[in-house]
PDB file of C-alpha atoms in Angstrom:
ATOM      1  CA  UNK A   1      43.610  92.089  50.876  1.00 71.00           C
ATOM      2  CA  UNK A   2      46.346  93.979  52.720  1.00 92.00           C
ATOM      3  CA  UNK A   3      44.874  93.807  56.013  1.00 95.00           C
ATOM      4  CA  UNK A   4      44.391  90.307  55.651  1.00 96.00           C
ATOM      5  CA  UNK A   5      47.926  89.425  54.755  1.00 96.00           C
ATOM      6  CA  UNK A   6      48.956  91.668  58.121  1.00 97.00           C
ATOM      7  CA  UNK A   7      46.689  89.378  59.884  1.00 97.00           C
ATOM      8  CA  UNK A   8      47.660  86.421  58.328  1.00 97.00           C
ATOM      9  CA  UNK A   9      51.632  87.740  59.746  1.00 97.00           C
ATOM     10  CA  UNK A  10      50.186  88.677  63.113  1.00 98.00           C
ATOM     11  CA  UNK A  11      49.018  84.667  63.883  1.00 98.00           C
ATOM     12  CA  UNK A  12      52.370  83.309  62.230  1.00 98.00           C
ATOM     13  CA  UNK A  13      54.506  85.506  64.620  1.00 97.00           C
ATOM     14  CA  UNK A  14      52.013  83.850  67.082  1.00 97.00           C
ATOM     15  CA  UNK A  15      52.160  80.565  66.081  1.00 98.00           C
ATOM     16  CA  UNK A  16      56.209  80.754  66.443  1.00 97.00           C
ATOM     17  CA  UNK A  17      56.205  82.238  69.845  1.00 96.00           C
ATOM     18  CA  UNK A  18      54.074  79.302  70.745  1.00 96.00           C
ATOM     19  CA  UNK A  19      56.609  76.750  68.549  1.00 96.00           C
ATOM     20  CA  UNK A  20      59.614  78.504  70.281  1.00 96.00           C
ATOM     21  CA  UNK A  21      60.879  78.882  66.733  1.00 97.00           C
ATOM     22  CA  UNK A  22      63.333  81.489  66.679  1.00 97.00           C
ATOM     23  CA  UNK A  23      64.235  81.726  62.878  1.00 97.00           C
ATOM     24  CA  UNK A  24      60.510  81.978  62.136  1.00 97.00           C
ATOM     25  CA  UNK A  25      60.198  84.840  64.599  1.00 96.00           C
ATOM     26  CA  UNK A  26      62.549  86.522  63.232  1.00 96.00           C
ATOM     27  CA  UNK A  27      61.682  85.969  59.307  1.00 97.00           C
ATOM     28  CA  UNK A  28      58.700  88.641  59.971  1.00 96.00           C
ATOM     29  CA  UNK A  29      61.250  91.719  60.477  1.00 97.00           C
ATOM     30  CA  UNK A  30      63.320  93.472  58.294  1.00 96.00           C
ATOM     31  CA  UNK A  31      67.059  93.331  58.075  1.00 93.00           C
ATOM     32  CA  UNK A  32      67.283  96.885  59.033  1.00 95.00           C
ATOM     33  CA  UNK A  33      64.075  96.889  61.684  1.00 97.00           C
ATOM     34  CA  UNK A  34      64.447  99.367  64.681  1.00 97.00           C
ATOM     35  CA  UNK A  35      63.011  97.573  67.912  1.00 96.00           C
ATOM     36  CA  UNK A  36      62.022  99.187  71.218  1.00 96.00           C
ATOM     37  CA  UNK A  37      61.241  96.460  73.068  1.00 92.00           C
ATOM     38  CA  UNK A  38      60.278  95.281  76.668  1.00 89.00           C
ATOM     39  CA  UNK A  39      63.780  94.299  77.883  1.00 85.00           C
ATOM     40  CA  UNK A  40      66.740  96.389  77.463  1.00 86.00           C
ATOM     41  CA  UNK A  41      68.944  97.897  75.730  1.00 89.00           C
ATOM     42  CA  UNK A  42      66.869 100.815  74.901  1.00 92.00           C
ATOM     43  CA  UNK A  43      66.904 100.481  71.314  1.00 95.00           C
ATOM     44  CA  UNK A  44      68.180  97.153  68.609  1.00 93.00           C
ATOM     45  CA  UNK A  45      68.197  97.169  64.837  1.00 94.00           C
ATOM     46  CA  UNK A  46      67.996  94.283  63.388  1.00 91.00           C
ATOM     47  CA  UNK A  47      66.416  90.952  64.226  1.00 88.00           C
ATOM     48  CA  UNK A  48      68.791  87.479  65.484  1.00 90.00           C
ATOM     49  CA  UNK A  49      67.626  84.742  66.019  1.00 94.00           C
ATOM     50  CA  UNK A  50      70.320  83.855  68.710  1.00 94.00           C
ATOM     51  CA  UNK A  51      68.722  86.352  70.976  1.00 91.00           C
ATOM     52  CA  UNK A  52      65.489  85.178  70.506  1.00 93.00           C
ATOM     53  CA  UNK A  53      66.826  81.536  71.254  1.00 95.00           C
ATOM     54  CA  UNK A  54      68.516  82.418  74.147  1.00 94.00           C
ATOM     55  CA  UNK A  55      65.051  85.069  75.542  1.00 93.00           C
ATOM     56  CA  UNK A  56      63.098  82.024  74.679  1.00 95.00           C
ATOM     57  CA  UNK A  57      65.305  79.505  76.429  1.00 95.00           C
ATOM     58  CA  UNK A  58      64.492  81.512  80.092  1.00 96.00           C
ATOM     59  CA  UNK A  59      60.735  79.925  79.709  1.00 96.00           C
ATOM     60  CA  UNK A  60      59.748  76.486  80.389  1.00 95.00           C
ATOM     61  CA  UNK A  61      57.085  75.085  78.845  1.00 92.00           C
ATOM     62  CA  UNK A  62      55.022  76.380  76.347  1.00 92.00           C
ATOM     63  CA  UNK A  63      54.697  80.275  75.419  1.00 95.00           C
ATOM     64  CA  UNK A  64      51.640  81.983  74.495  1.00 97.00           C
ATOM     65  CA  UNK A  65      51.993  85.488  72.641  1.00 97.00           C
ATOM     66  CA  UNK A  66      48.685  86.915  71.054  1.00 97.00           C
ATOM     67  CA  UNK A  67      47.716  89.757  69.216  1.00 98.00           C
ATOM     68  CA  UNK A  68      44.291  91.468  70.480  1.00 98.00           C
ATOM     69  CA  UNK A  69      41.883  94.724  69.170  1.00 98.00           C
ATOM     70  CA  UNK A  70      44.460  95.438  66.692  1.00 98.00           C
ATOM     71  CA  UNK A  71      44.051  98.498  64.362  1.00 98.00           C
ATOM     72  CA  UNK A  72      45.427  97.978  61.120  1.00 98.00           C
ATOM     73  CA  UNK A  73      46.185 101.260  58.704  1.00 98.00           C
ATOM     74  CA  UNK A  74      47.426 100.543  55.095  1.00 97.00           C
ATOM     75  CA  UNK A  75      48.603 103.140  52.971  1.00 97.00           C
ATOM     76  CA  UNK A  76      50.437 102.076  49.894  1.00 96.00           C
ATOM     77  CA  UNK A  77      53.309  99.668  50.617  1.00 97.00           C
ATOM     78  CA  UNK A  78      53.387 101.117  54.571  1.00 98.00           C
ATOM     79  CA  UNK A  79      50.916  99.791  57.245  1.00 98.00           C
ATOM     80  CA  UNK A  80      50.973 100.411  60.531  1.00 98.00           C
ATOM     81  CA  UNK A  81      49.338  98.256  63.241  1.00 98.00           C
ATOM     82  CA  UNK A  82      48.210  99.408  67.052  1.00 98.00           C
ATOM     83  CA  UNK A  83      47.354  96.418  69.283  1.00 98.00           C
ATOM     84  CA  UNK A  84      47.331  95.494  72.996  1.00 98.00           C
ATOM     85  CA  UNK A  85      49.201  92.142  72.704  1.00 98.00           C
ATOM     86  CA  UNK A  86      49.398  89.463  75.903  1.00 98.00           C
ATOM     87  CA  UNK A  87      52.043  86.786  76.695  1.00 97.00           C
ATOM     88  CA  UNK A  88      51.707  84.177  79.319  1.00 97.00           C
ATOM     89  CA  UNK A  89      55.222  82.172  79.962  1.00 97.00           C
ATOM     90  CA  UNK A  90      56.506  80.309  82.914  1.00 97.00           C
ATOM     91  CA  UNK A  91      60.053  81.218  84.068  1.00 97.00           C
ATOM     92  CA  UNK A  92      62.706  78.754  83.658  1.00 96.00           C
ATOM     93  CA  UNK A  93      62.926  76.948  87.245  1.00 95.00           C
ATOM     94  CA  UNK A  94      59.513  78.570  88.386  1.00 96.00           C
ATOM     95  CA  UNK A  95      56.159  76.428  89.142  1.00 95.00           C
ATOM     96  CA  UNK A  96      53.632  79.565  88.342  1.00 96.00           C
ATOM     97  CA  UNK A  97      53.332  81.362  85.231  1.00 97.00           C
ATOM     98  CA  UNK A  98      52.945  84.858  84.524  1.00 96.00           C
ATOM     99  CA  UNK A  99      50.542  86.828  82.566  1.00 96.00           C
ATOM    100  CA  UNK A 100      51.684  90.255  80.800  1.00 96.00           C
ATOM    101  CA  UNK A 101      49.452  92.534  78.971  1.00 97.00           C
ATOM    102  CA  UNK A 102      51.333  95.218  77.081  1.00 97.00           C
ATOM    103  CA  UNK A 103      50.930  97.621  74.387  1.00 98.00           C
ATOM    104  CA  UNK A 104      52.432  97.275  70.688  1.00 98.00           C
ATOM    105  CA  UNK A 105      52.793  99.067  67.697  1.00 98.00           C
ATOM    106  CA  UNK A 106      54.277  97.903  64.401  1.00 98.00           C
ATOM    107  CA  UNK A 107      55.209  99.943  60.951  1.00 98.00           C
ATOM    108  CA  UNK A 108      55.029  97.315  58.201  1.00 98.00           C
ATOM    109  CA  UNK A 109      56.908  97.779  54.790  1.00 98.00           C
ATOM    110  CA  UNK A 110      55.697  95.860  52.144  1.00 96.00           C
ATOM    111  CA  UNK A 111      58.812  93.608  50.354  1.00 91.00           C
ATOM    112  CA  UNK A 112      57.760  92.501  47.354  1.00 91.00           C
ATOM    113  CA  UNK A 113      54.641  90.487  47.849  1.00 90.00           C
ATOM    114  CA  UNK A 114      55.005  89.922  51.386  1.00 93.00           C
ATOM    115  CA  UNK A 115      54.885  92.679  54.500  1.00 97.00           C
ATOM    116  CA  UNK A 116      57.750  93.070  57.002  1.00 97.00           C
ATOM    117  CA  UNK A 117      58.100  94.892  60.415  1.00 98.00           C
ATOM    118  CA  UNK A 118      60.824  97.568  59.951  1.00 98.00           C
ATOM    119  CA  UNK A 119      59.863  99.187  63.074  1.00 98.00           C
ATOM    120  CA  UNK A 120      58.371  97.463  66.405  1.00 98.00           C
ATOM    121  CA  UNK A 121      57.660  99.312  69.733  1.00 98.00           C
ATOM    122  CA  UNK A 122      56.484  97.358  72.799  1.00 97.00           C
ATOM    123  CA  UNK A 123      55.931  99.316  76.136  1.00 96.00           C
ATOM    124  CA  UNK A 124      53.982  99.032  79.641  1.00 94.00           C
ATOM    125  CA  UNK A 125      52.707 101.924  81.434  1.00 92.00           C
ATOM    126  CA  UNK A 126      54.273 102.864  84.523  1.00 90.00           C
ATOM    127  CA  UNK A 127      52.853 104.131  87.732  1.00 91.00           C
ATOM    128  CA  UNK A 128      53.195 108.169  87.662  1.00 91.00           C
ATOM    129  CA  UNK A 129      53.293 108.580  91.785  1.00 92.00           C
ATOM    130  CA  UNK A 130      57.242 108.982  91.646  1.00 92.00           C
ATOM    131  CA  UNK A 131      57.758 105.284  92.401  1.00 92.00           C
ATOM    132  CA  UNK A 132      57.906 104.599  88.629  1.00 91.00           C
ATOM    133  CA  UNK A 133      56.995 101.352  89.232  1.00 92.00           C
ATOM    134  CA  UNK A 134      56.011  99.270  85.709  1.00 91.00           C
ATOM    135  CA  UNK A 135      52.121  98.635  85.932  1.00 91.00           C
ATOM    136  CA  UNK A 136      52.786  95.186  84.630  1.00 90.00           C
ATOM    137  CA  UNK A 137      49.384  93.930  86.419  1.00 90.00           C
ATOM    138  CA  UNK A 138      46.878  96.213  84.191  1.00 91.00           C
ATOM    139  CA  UNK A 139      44.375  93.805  81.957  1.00 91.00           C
ATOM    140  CA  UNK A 140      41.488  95.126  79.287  1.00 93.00           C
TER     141      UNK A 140
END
């Protein structure tokens, strides 16, 4: 049942990208949630729902943010979940839209009767030649 009520938070969060609905993006995370995200600063705690307005405000158009071969662990009233997940946005202004596959993993608390990211880590690989470029055009 656990895993399924992980999944069933893994296509809301998608289904809000895709709404650009801020508050419900950020009713999946804990008050206290560490992020290490794509975009800087290094590290945030906490989720707001004015920074997801205004990141969601730079796209026009609809997003699309999806989870794929995600392996779910439950233990108790922890769970973690490793997943390669893929957005595709068009930048505000731009006529082309982009295509990002990156890698994720959440830590999931359980709240009560409901789950809740208290820790999220999103990263790309970068090229290891000494040009440290971000290898932002890898796919599965």
């Amino acid at each position: 049942m656990s895993e399924n009520e992980i999944r069933d938070l893994l296509a809301e969060r998608t289904a809000a990208m895709h709404a650009k609905d801020p508050q419900r993006v950020v009713a999946s995370y804990a008050e206290t949630a560490v992020k290490f995200d794509l975009a800087p600063p290094l590290r945030t705690t906490g989720a707001s729902a004015e920074y997801i307005a205004r990141w969601l405000s730079t796209f026009d158009g609809p997003i699309s943010h999806t989870y794929h071969d995600e392996e779910i662990t439950v233990s108790g009233d922890l769970a973690v979940v490793a997943a390669l997940a893929k957005l595709t946005a068009t930048p505000q202004g731009q006529s082309e839209s982009f295509t990002l596959w990156f890698r994720t993993t959440l830590v999931l608390r359980r709240n009560g009767n409901d789950w809740l990211i208290a820790h999220e880590h999103n990263s790309t690989p970068f090229h290891m030649d000494g040009s440290f470029r971000a290898a932002v055009d890898l796919q599965p």
